């Protein structure tokens, strides 16, 4: 076995490895694989829980656009997960390296087209629908509904695709370490759900709220808005959109200013209760002005009617 490179988060590391053909029964382009290593740290159960979640999630759902788990094993205090290697990295990396058109500052993505983008968005949505336990139109199979809980560009992998004679990328959903079994009727208290930072839905921050499959749908909608922003304005547009979302929230205690690049803003509202004879304060959430204005800017872009149509579906059926 040959090991090359290392990437990962606080809990895990991911290595590109090669396995000799005489010892490998898996099919993979170039016989390269991603070996994810989870090591017990200060929180002894965290690595083991993620390991078990990954294995269980891959048994609950399969789909052509879900990165398959090829093998899983434990050795001493480390847990190992083997996946196909994605030569294109993740979607965040793809956005940062390529721009869709000349003149935007980055390397031009010769493989990019609006048809390609629409196809990728559709298939990722079908994969997530399968994860949620719904029938698939693209060969997905689900034996138990679940939530992904961590949809973001870093968890969309880009695989080389030469099937049509031209080099391009196929996007696949990955990283089910935070997944939980849940059907369309299941609800959770926000404090039961792990953070997804920028893409987290408003319910995560609002007291007495519950979340369910809409959690994943909101996150996917945020990802698609970033995807469309990249398709029109390139990587610099994605960065500008992120900066524009840095807007102060009113915290529940007041007096502290917190700036985050989430897609919603919290506001304190006051209403008078005649029954209690006093004012009642509560927090509500609304879509940030920067998120509302970005679509307006997209609609003014000429020659990209297909993207605007995709956006309208996302905006009206997912975000609102």
Coordinates of C-alpha atoms in Angstrom, one line a residue:
X1 CA 0.0 0.0 0.0
X2 CA 1.3 3.4 -0.9
X3 CA 0.3 6.5 1.0
X4 CA 0.2 10.0 -0.5
X5 CA -1.0 13.3 1.0
X6 CA -3.0 14.1 4.1
X7 CA -6.2 16.2 4.6
X8 CA -9.0 16.2 7.0
X9 CA -10.5 17.8 10.1
X10 CA -9.9 18.0 13.8
X11 CA -11.1 14.5 14.4
X12 CA -10.0 12.8 11.2
X13 CA -7.3 12.7 8.5
X14 CA -7.8 11.6 4.9
X15 CA -4.9 10.0 2.9
X16 CA -4.7 9.2 -0.7
X17 CA -3.5 5.6 -1.0
X18 CA -2.8 3.1 -3.7
X19 CA -3.5 -0.6 -3.3
X20 CA -1.6 -3.1 -5.4
X21 CA -3.8 -4.8 -8.0
X22 CA -3.0 -8.2 -6.6
X23 CA -4.6 -7.2 -3.3
X24 CA -7.5 -5.1 -4.5
X25 CA -10.9 -6.3 -5.6
X26 CA -12.5 -2.8 -5.6
X27 CA -13.0 -0.9 -8.9
X28 CA -11.5 2.6 -8.8
X29 CA -10.0 5.0 -11.4
X30 CA -6.3 4.6 -11.3
X31 CA -6.6 2.3 -8.2
X32 CA -6.4 5.3 -5.9
X33 CA -8.5 5.4 -2.7
X34 CA -9.2 7.8 0.1
X35 CA -8.4 6.3 3.5
X36 CA -10.2 8.3 6.3
X37 CA -8.6 7.7 9.7
X38 CA -10.6 8.5 12.9
X39 CA -8.5 8.6 16.0
X40 CA -9.7 8.8 19.6
X41 CA -8.7 12.1 21.1
X42 CA -9.8 13.8 24.3
X43 CA -13.4 12.9 23.5
X44 CA -13.1 9.1 23.4
X45 CA -16.5 8.3 21.9
X46 CA -16.5 10.9 19.1
X47 CA -14.3 8.9 16.7
X48 CA -16.2 5.7 17.3
X49 CA -19.6 7.3 17.0
X50 CA -18.6 8.8 13.6
X51 CA -17.2 5.5 12.5
X52 CA -20.5 3.7 13.4
X53 CA -22.6 6.4 11.8
X54 CA -20.7 6.2 8.5
X55 CA -21.1 2.4 8.4
X56 CA -24.8 2.5 9.3
X57 CA -25.6 5.4 6.9
X58 CA -24.0 3.5 4.0
X59 CA -26.1 0.5 4.8
X60 CA -29.3 2.6 4.9
X61 CA -28.9 4.2 1.5
X62 CA -27.1 3.7 -1.8
X63 CA -27.2 6.0 -4.8
X64 CA -25.0 6.6 -7.9
X65 CA -24.3 10.1 -6.5
X66 CA -23.4 9.0 -2.9
X67 CA -19.8 8.2 -2.5
X68 CA -19.7 4.5 -1.5
X69 CA -18.0 3.2 1.6
X70 CA -15.8 0.3 0.3
X71 CA -14.4 -1.0 3.6
X72 CA -14.3 -0.2 7.3
X73 CA -12.1 -1.6 10.0
X74 CA -10.6 -0.8 13.4
X75 CA -7.0 -1.2 14.5
X76 CA -6.0 -0.5 18.0
X77 CA -7.4 3.0 18.9
X78 CA -8.0 4.1 15.3
X79 CA -10.9 3.6 13.0
X80 CA -10.5 3.4 9.2
X81 CA -12.9 4.0 6.4
X82 CA -12.0 3.4 2.7
X83 CA -13.7 5.4 -0.1
X84 CA -12.9 6.0 -3.8
X85 CA -10.5 8.8 -4.4
X86 CA -11.9 12.0 -5.9
X87 CA -9.3 13.6 -8.2
X88 CA -11.2 16.9 -8.4
X89 CA -11.2 17.3 -4.6
X90 CA -14.4 18.8 -3.1
X91 CA -16.8 21.4 -4.6
X92 CA -15.4 24.2 -2.4
X93 CA -11.9 23.4 -3.9
X94 CA -13.4 23.3 -7.4
X95 CA -15.0 26.7 -7.1
X96 CA -11.7 28.2 -5.8
X97 CA -9.6 26.8 -8.6
X98 CA -11.9 27.3 -11.6
X99 CA -14.1 30.0 -13.0
X100 CA -16.9 29.3 -15.4
X101 CA -16.0 32.0 -17.9
X102 CA -12.9 33.9 -19.1
X103 CA -12.1 37.2 -17.5
X104 CA -13.1 36.3 -14.0
X105 CA -9.5 35.8 -12.8
X106 CA -9.2 32.0 -12.4
X107 CA -8.5 29.0 -14.6
X108 CA -11.4 28.6 -17.0
X109 CA -13.5 25.4 -16.5
X110 CA -13.6 24.1 -20.1
X111 CA -16.0 21.4 -19.0
X112 CA -18.6 23.8 -17.5
X113 CA -22.0 24.3 -19.1
X114 CA -25.4 25.2 -17.7
X115 CA -26.6 21.7 -18.7
X116 CA -23.8 20.2 -16.6
X117 CA -24.6 22.3 -13.6
X118 CA -28.4 21.5 -13.8
X119 CA -27.6 17.8 -14.1
X120 CA -25.3 17.9 -11.0
X121 CA -27.9 19.8 -8.9
X122 CA -30.7 17.4 -10.0
X123 CA -28.7 14.3 -9.2
X124 CA -27.5 15.5 -5.8
X125 CA -31.1 16.4 -4.9
X126 CA -32.2 12.9 -6.0
X127 CA -29.4 11.4 -3.8
X128 CA -30.6 13.4 -0.8
X129 CA -34.2 12.5 -1.5
X130 CA -33.1 8.8 -1.4
X131 CA -31.3 9.5 1.9
X132 CA -34.6 10.9 3.2
X133 CA -36.3 7.6 2.3
X134 CA -38.1 8.7 -0.8
X135 CA -38.2 6.9 -4.1
X136 CA -35.3 7.6 -6.4
X137 CA -35.5 8.4 -10.2
X138 CA -31.8 7.6 -10.7
X139 CA -31.3 4.1 -9.2
X140 CA -31.0 5.0 -5.5
X141 CA -32.1 2.6 -2.8
X142 CA -33.1 3.4 0.8
X143 CA -33.9 0.8 3.4
X144 CA -34.3 3.4 6.2
X145 CA -34.8 7.1 6.1
X146 CA -32.1 9.3 7.6
X147 CA -30.8 12.9 7.8
X148 CA -27.4 13.8 6.5
X149 CA -26.9 16.8 8.8
X150 CA -23.7 18.2 7.3
X151 CA -24.4 19.3 3.7
X152 CA -21.8 21.8 2.5
X153 CA -19.4 22.2 -0.4
X154 CA -16.7 20.4 1.4
X155 CA -18.9 17.3 1.5
X156 CA -19.6 17.2 -2.2
X157 CA -16.8 15.3 -4.0
X158 CA -15.7 15.8 -7.6
X159 CA -14.9 12.7 -9.5
X160 CA -13.3 12.6 -13.0
X161 CA -15.7 11.6 -15.7
X162 CA -14.5 10.6 -19.2
X163 CA -17.6 8.6 -20.1
X164 CA -18.6 10.9 -23.0
X165 CA -15.1 11.3 -24.3
X166 CA -14.6 14.7 -22.7
X167 CA -13.0 15.4 -19.3
X168 CA -15.6 16.7 -16.8
X169 CA -16.6 16.1 -13.2
X170 CA -19.3 14.1 -11.5
X171 CA -20.4 15.4 -8.1
X172 CA -21.2 13.0 -5.3
X173 CA -22.5 13.4 -1.7
X174 CA -20.1 12.2 1.1
X175 CA -19.4 12.2 4.8
X176 CA -22.3 10.7 6.8
X177 CA -20.5 10.9 10.1
X178 CA -23.3 13.1 11.6
X179 CA -26.2 11.2 10.1
X180 CA -29.2 10.1 12.2
X181 CA -32.1 7.8 11.3
X182 CA -35.2 9.9 10.7
X183 CA -38.3 9.7 8.5
X184 CA -40.3 12.6 7.2
X185 CA -42.3 12.9 10.5
X186 CA -39.2 12.8 12.8
X187 CA -38.3 16.0 14.7
X188 CA -35.4 16.9 16.8
X189 CA -34.6 19.7 19.2
X190 CA -31.9 21.9 17.7
X191 CA -29.5 21.1 20.6
X192 CA -29.6 17.4 19.4
X193 CA -28.1 18.4 16.0
X194 CA -24.5 19.1 15.2
X195 CA -23.5 22.6 13.9
X196 CA -23.3 23.2 10.2
X197 CA -22.1 26.8 10.6
X198 CA -22.8 28.9 7.5
X199 CA -25.6 26.7 6.1
X200 CA -27.4 26.0 9.3
X201 CA -31.2 26.7 9.2
X202 CA -32.9 29.4 11.4
X203 CA -34.5 26.7 13.6
X204 CA -31.1 25.9 15.0
X205 CA -30.9 29.2 16.7
X206 CA -34.6 29.8 17.7
X207 CA -35.7 28.6 21.1
X208 CA -38.5 25.9 21.3
X209 CA -38.0 25.1 17.6
X210 CA -37.8 21.6 16.1
X211 CA -36.0 20.4 13.0
X212 CA -36.4 17.5 10.7
X213 CA -35.7 16.7 7.0
X214 CA -36.1 20.4 6.2
X215 CA -32.8 20.9 7.9
X216 CA -31.0 19.1 5.0
X217 CA -33.2 20.8 2.4
X218 CA -32.4 24.3 3.8
X219 CA -28.6 23.4 3.7
X220 CA -28.9 22.1 0.1
X221 CA -30.7 25.3 -0.9
X222 CA -27.9 27.4 0.6
X223 CA -25.3 25.3 -1.3
X224 CA -27.2 25.8 -4.6
X225 CA -27.3 29.6 -4.1
X226 CA -23.5 29.5 -3.7
X227 CA -23.3 27.2 -6.7
X228 CA -25.4 29.6 -8.9
X229 CA -23.3 32.6 -7.6
X230 CA -20.2 30.8 -8.7
X231 CA -21.7 30.0 -12.1
X232 CA -22.4 33.6 -12.8
X233 CA -19.7 35.6 -11.0
X234 CA -16.9 33.0 -10.3
X235 CA -15.0 32.3 -7.1
X236 CA -14.7 36.0 -6.3
X237 CA -18.5 36.3 -6.4
X238 CA -18.8 33.5 -3.9
X239 CA -16.4 35.3 -1.6
X240 CA -18.2 38.6 -2.0
X241 CA -21.6 36.9 -1.3
X242 CA -20.1 35.5 1.9
X243 CA -18.8 38.9 3.0
X244 CA -22.1 40.5 2.3
X245 CA -23.8 38.0 4.6
X246 CA -21.7 39.1 7.6
X247 CA -24.5 40.9 9.4
X248 CA -24.9 41.5 13.1
X249 CA -27.5 39.4 15.0
X250 CA -29.3 40.5 18.1
X251 CA -28.5 37.9 20.7
X252 CA -31.0 36.7 23.2
X253 CA -29.2 38.4 26.0
X254 CA -28.7 41.6 24.0
X255 CA -25.6 43.7 24.3
X256 CA -23.3 41.4 22.3
X257 CA -22.9 41.7 18.5
X258 CA -22.2 38.5 16.6
X259 CA -21.4 38.5 12.9
X260 CA -21.8 35.3 11.0
X261 CA -22.1 34.5 7.3
X262 CA -25.4 32.5 7.8
X263 CA -28.3 33.1 5.4
X264 CA -30.7 34.4 8.1
X265 CA -30.7 37.1 10.7
X266 CA -32.2 36.9 14.2
X267 CA -34.3 39.8 15.4
X268 CA -35.8 40.6 18.8
X269 CA -39.6 41.2 18.7
X270 CA -41.8 42.4 21.5
X271 CA -45.5 41.9 21.8
X272 CA -47.9 42.7 24.7
X273 CA -49.7 39.8 26.4
X274 CA -53.1 41.0 27.7
X275 CA -53.4 37.7 29.6
X276 CA -50.1 38.2 31.4
X277 CA -50.3 42.0 31.5
X278 CA -46.8 42.4 30.4
X279 CA -44.5 42.5 27.3
X280 CA -43.1 39.3 26.0
X281 CA -39.8 39.2 24.2
X282 CA -38.9 36.6 21.7
X283 CA -36.4 36.0 18.8
X284 CA -37.5 35.5 15.2
X285 CA -35.5 34.8 12.1
X286 CA -35.7 36.3 8.6
X287 CA -33.6 35.9 5.4
X288 CA -30.8 38.3 5.3
X289 CA -31.0 41.3 3.0
X290 CA -27.8 40.3 1.3
X291 CA -29.4 36.9 0.4
X292 CA -32.5 38.7 -1.0
X293 CA -30.4 41.2 -3.0
X294 CA -28.1 38.6 -4.5
X295 CA -31.0 37.0 -6.4
X296 CA -32.0 40.4 -7.7
X297 CA -28.5 40.8 -9.1
X298 CA -28.8 37.4 -10.7
X299 CA -32.0 38.3 -12.4
X300 CA -30.4 41.3 -14.0
X301 CA -27.7 39.1 -15.6
X302 CA -28.4 38.7 -19.3
X303 CA -28.0 35.5 -21.3
X304 CA -28.3 33.2 -18.4
X305 CA -32.0 32.5 -18.4
X306 CA -31.5 28.8 -17.5
X307 CA -29.6 29.7 -14.3
X308 CA -32.3 32.1 -13.3
X309 CA -34.9 29.4 -13.8
X310 CA -33.0 27.1 -11.6
X311 CA -32.6 29.9 -9.0
X312 CA -36.4 30.6 -9.0
X313 CA -37.1 27.0 -8.1
X314 CA -34.6 27.0 -5.3
X315 CA -35.7 30.4 -4.0
X316 CA -39.5 29.8 -4.0
X317 CA -39.6 26.1 -3.0
X318 CA -36.6 25.7 -0.7
X319 CA -35.6 29.0 1.0
X320 CA -39.0 30.6 1.5

